[in-house]
mmCIF file of C-alpha atoms in Angstrom:
data_model
loop_
_atom_site.group_PDB
_atom_site.id
_atom_site.type_symbol
_atom_site.label_atom_id
_atom_site.label_comp_id
_atom_site.label_asym_id
_atom_site.label_seq_id
_atom_site.Cartn_x
_atom_site.Cartn_y
_atom_site.Cartn_z
ATOM 1 C CA UNK A 1 -3.809 5.948 9.651
ATOM 2 C CA UNK A 2 -7.544 4.978 9.919
ATOM 3 C CA UNK A 3 -7.307 3.287 6.509
ATOM 4 C CA UNK A 4 -4.359 0.976 7.690
ATOM 5 C CA UNK A 5 -5.647 0.186 11.110
ATOM 6 C CA UNK A 6 -8.986 -0.919 9.509
ATOM 7 C CA UNK A 7 -6.667 -3.092 7.051
ATOM 8 C CA UNK A 8 -4.582 -4.534 9.518
ATOM 9 C CA UNK A 9 -7.618 -5.470 11.738
ATOM 10 C CA UNK A 10 -9.413 -7.006 8.717
ATOM 11 C CA UNK A 11 -12.125 -4.641 9.240
ATOM 12 C CA UNK A 12 -13.668 -4.355 5.985
ATOM 13 C CA UNK A 13 -16.830 -2.755 7.060
ATOM 14 C CA UNK A 14 -14.907 0.141 8.549
ATOM 15 C CA UNK A 15 -12.585 0.239 5.556
ATOM 16 C CA UNK A 16 -15.632 0.474 3.230
ATOM 17 C CA UNK A 17 -16.846 3.684 5.104
ATOM 18 C CA UNK A 18 -13.542 5.442 4.033
ATOM 19 C CA UNK A 19 -14.115 4.411 0.306
ATOM 20 C CA UNK A 20 -16.232 6.172 -2.515
ATOM 21 C CA UNK A 21 -18.419 3.787 -4.247
ATOM 22 C CA UNK A 22 -16.505 4.137 -7.702
ATOM 23 C CA UNK A 23 -13.228 4.121 -6.157
ATOM 24 C CA UNK A 24 -10.377 2.709 -8.412
ATOM 25 C CA UNK A 25 -7.425 0.476 -7.214
ATOM 26 C CA UNK A 26 -4.291 0.651 -9.442
ATOM 27 C CA UNK A 27 -1.554 -1.730 -9.186
ATOM 28 C CA UNK A 28 1.001 -0.594 -11.817
ATOM 29 C CA UNK A 29 3.698 -3.655 -11.311
ATOM 30 C CA UNK A 30 1.196 -6.160 -12.223
ATOM 31 C CA UNK A 31 -0.839 -3.841 -14.604
ATOM 32 C CA UNK A 32 -4.034 -4.502 -12.609
ATOM 33 C CA UNK A 33 -6.887 -2.234 -11.811
ATOM 34 C CA UNK A 34 -9.757 -2.942 -9.412
ATOM 35 C CA UNK A 35 -12.970 -0.687 -9.933
ATOM 36 C CA UNK A 36 -15.581 -0.058 -7.188
ATOM 37 C CA UNK A 37 -15.686 -0.308 -3.539
ATOM 38 C CA UNK A 38 -17.095 -3.709 -3.144
ATOM 39 C CA UNK A 39 -14.812 -5.420 -5.828
ATOM 40 C CA UNK A 40 -11.902 -3.698 -3.643
ATOM 41 C CA UNK A 41 -12.999 -5.097 -0.324
ATOM 42 C CA UNK A 42 -13.917 -8.331 -1.807
ATOM 43 C CA UNK A 43 -10.092 -8.268 -3.026
ATOM 44 C CA UNK A 44 -8.885 -7.599 0.240
ATOM 45 C CA UNK A 45 -11.248 -10.124 2.054
ATOM 46 C CA UNK A 46 -9.757 -13.110 -0.162
ATOM 47 C CA UNK A 47 -6.219 -11.992 -0.238
ATOM 48 C CA UNK A 48 -4.213 -15.109 0.851
ATOM 49 C CA UNK A 49 -1.432 -15.384 3.450
ATOM 50 C CA UNK A 50 -0.696 -14.552 7.018
ATOM 51 C CA UNK A 51 0.134 -10.855 6.689
ATOM 52 C CA UNK A 52 0.495 -7.726 8.881
ATOM 53 C CA UNK A 53 1.444 -4.561 8.123
ATOM 54 C CA UNK A 54 3.072 -1.580 9.932
ATOM 55 C CA UNK A 55 3.005 2.141 9.200
ATOM 56 C CA UNK A 56 6.277 4.023 8.659
ATOM 57 C CA UNK A 57 4.990 7.372 7.240
ATOM 58 C CA UNK A 58 1.695 9.050 6.222
ATOM 59 C CA UNK A 59 1.730 12.429 4.699
ATOM 60 C CA UNK A 60 -0.870 14.528 2.868
ATOM 61 C CA UNK A 61 -2.393 17.886 1.822
ATOM 62 C CA UNK A 62 -5.645 18.625 0.681
ATOM 63 C CA UNK A 63 -7.219 15.805 -1.142
ATOM 64 C CA UNK A 64 -3.992 13.842 -1.565
ATOM 65 C CA UNK A 65 -1.951 11.753 0.850
ATOM 66 C CA UNK A 66 0.850 8.996 0.644
ATOM 67 C CA UNK A 67 1.834 6.311 2.755
ATOM 68 C CA UNK A 68 4.921 4.105 3.349
ATOM 69 C CA UNK A 69 4.307 0.744 4.874
ATOM 70 C CA UNK A 70 5.918 -2.528 5.337
ATOM 71 C CA UNK A 71 3.917 -5.807 5.224
ATOM 72 C CA UNK A 72 5.175 -8.813 6.677
ATOM 73 C CA UNK A 73 3.784 -11.890 4.442
ATOM 74 C CA UNK A 74 4.466 -15.153 6.144
ATOM 75 C CA UNK A 75 7.679 -13.854 7.774
ATOM 76 C CA UNK A 76 9.066 -12.030 4.644
ATOM 77 C CA UNK A 77 9.100 -8.009 4.656
ATOM 78 C CA UNK A 78 7.836 -6.064 1.635
ATOM 79 C CA UNK A 79 7.821 -2.229 1.545
ATOM 80 C CA UNK A 80 5.082 -0.349 -0.175
ATOM 81 C CA UNK A 81 3.926 3.052 -1.096
ATOM 82 C CA UNK A 82 0.455 4.153 -1.766
ATOM 83 C CA UNK A 83 -0.978 7.112 -3.147
ATOM 84 C CA UNK A 84 -4.410 8.161 -2.160
ATOM 85 C CA UNK A 85 -6.852 10.806 -4.141
ATOM 86 C CA UNK A 86 -10.013 12.001 -2.017
ATOM 87 C CA UNK A 87 -13.367 13.051 -3.346
ATOM 88 C CA UNK A 88 -15.247 15.999 -2.365
ATOM 89 C CA UNK A 89 -16.540 14.108 0.703
ATOM 90 C CA UNK A 90 -13.157 12.981 1.905
ATOM 91 C CA UNK A 91 -13.511 9.484 0.895
ATOM 92 C CA UNK A 92 -10.746 7.582 -1.138
ATOM 93 C CA UNK A 93 -11.397 7.809 -4.871
ATOM 94 C CA UNK A 94 -8.076 6.468 -6.065
ATOM 95 C CA UNK A 95 -5.480 4.369 -4.656
ATOM 96 C CA UNK A 96 -2.340 3.574 -6.642
ATOM 97 C CA UNK A 97 0.043 1.236 -4.932
ATOM 98 C CA UNK A 98 3.504 0.326 -5.582
ATOM 99 C CA UNK A 99 5.058 -2.899 -4.423
ATOM 100 C CA UNK A 100 8.732 -3.192 -5.401
ATOM 101 C CA UNK A 101 10.391 -6.494 -5.606
ATOM 102 C CA UNK A 102 13.930 -6.395 -3.906
ATOM 103 C CA UNK A 103 16.721 -7.004 -6.416
ATOM 104 C CA UNK A 104 20.633 -6.145 -6.262
ATOM 105 C CA UNK A 105 21.694 -3.051 -7.751
ATOM 106 C CA UNK A 106 23.522 -3.115 -10.946
ATOM 107 C CA UNK A 107 27.442 -2.788 -10.384
ATOM 108 C CA UNK A 108 29.346 0.393 -10.903
ATOM 109 C CA UNK A 109 27.689 2.914 -8.892
ATOM 110 C CA UNK A 110 29.124 1.731 -5.498
ATOM 111 C CA UNK A 111 30.892 5.137 -5.068
ATOM 112 C CA UNK A 112 27.558 6.925 -5.056
ATOM 113 C CA UNK A 113 25.278 4.930 -2.866
ATOM 114 C CA UNK A 114 25.082 3.599 0.718
ATOM 115 C CA UNK A 115 23.679 0.263 1.169
ATOM 116 C CA UNK A 116 21.554 -0.693 4.201
ATOM 117 C CA UNK A 117 19.384 -3.538 5.365
ATOM 118 C CA UNK A 118 15.475 -2.702 5.353
ATOM 119 C CA UNK A 119 15.105 -3.022 9.145
ATOM 120 C CA UNK A 120 17.377 -0.041 9.354
ATOM 121 C CA UNK A 121 15.283 2.254 7.250
ATOM 122 C CA UNK A 122 14.074 5.138 9.559
ATOM 123 C CA UNK A 123 11.922 8.020 8.695
ATOM 124 C CA UNK A 124 13.568 11.527 8.863
#
């Protein structure tokens, strides 16, 4: 949670203390990768828009953790899932983050699924 609190507060100095020098940030949807703490912090400093985030769930064990967040970017909500790997010192060494785009599901599976609005999502 400290990571997300620092992110929401734009406290890049505090966030930097949580990251390994050689950390790697992966964005599979865009096939992007950022290497190194300083490059990652700069990426976040320069990210455009009036965004805010809220944490839905954080879980972890040992050197791995995952989080589910919702980011509000200029009034549009976007869910995201992040996976974290920690080094021996407990600093974040790898982040893999998924930012799904909303879409309508294909027809033909209505009998198998329940549709709900994003605002209705609640942790179990």
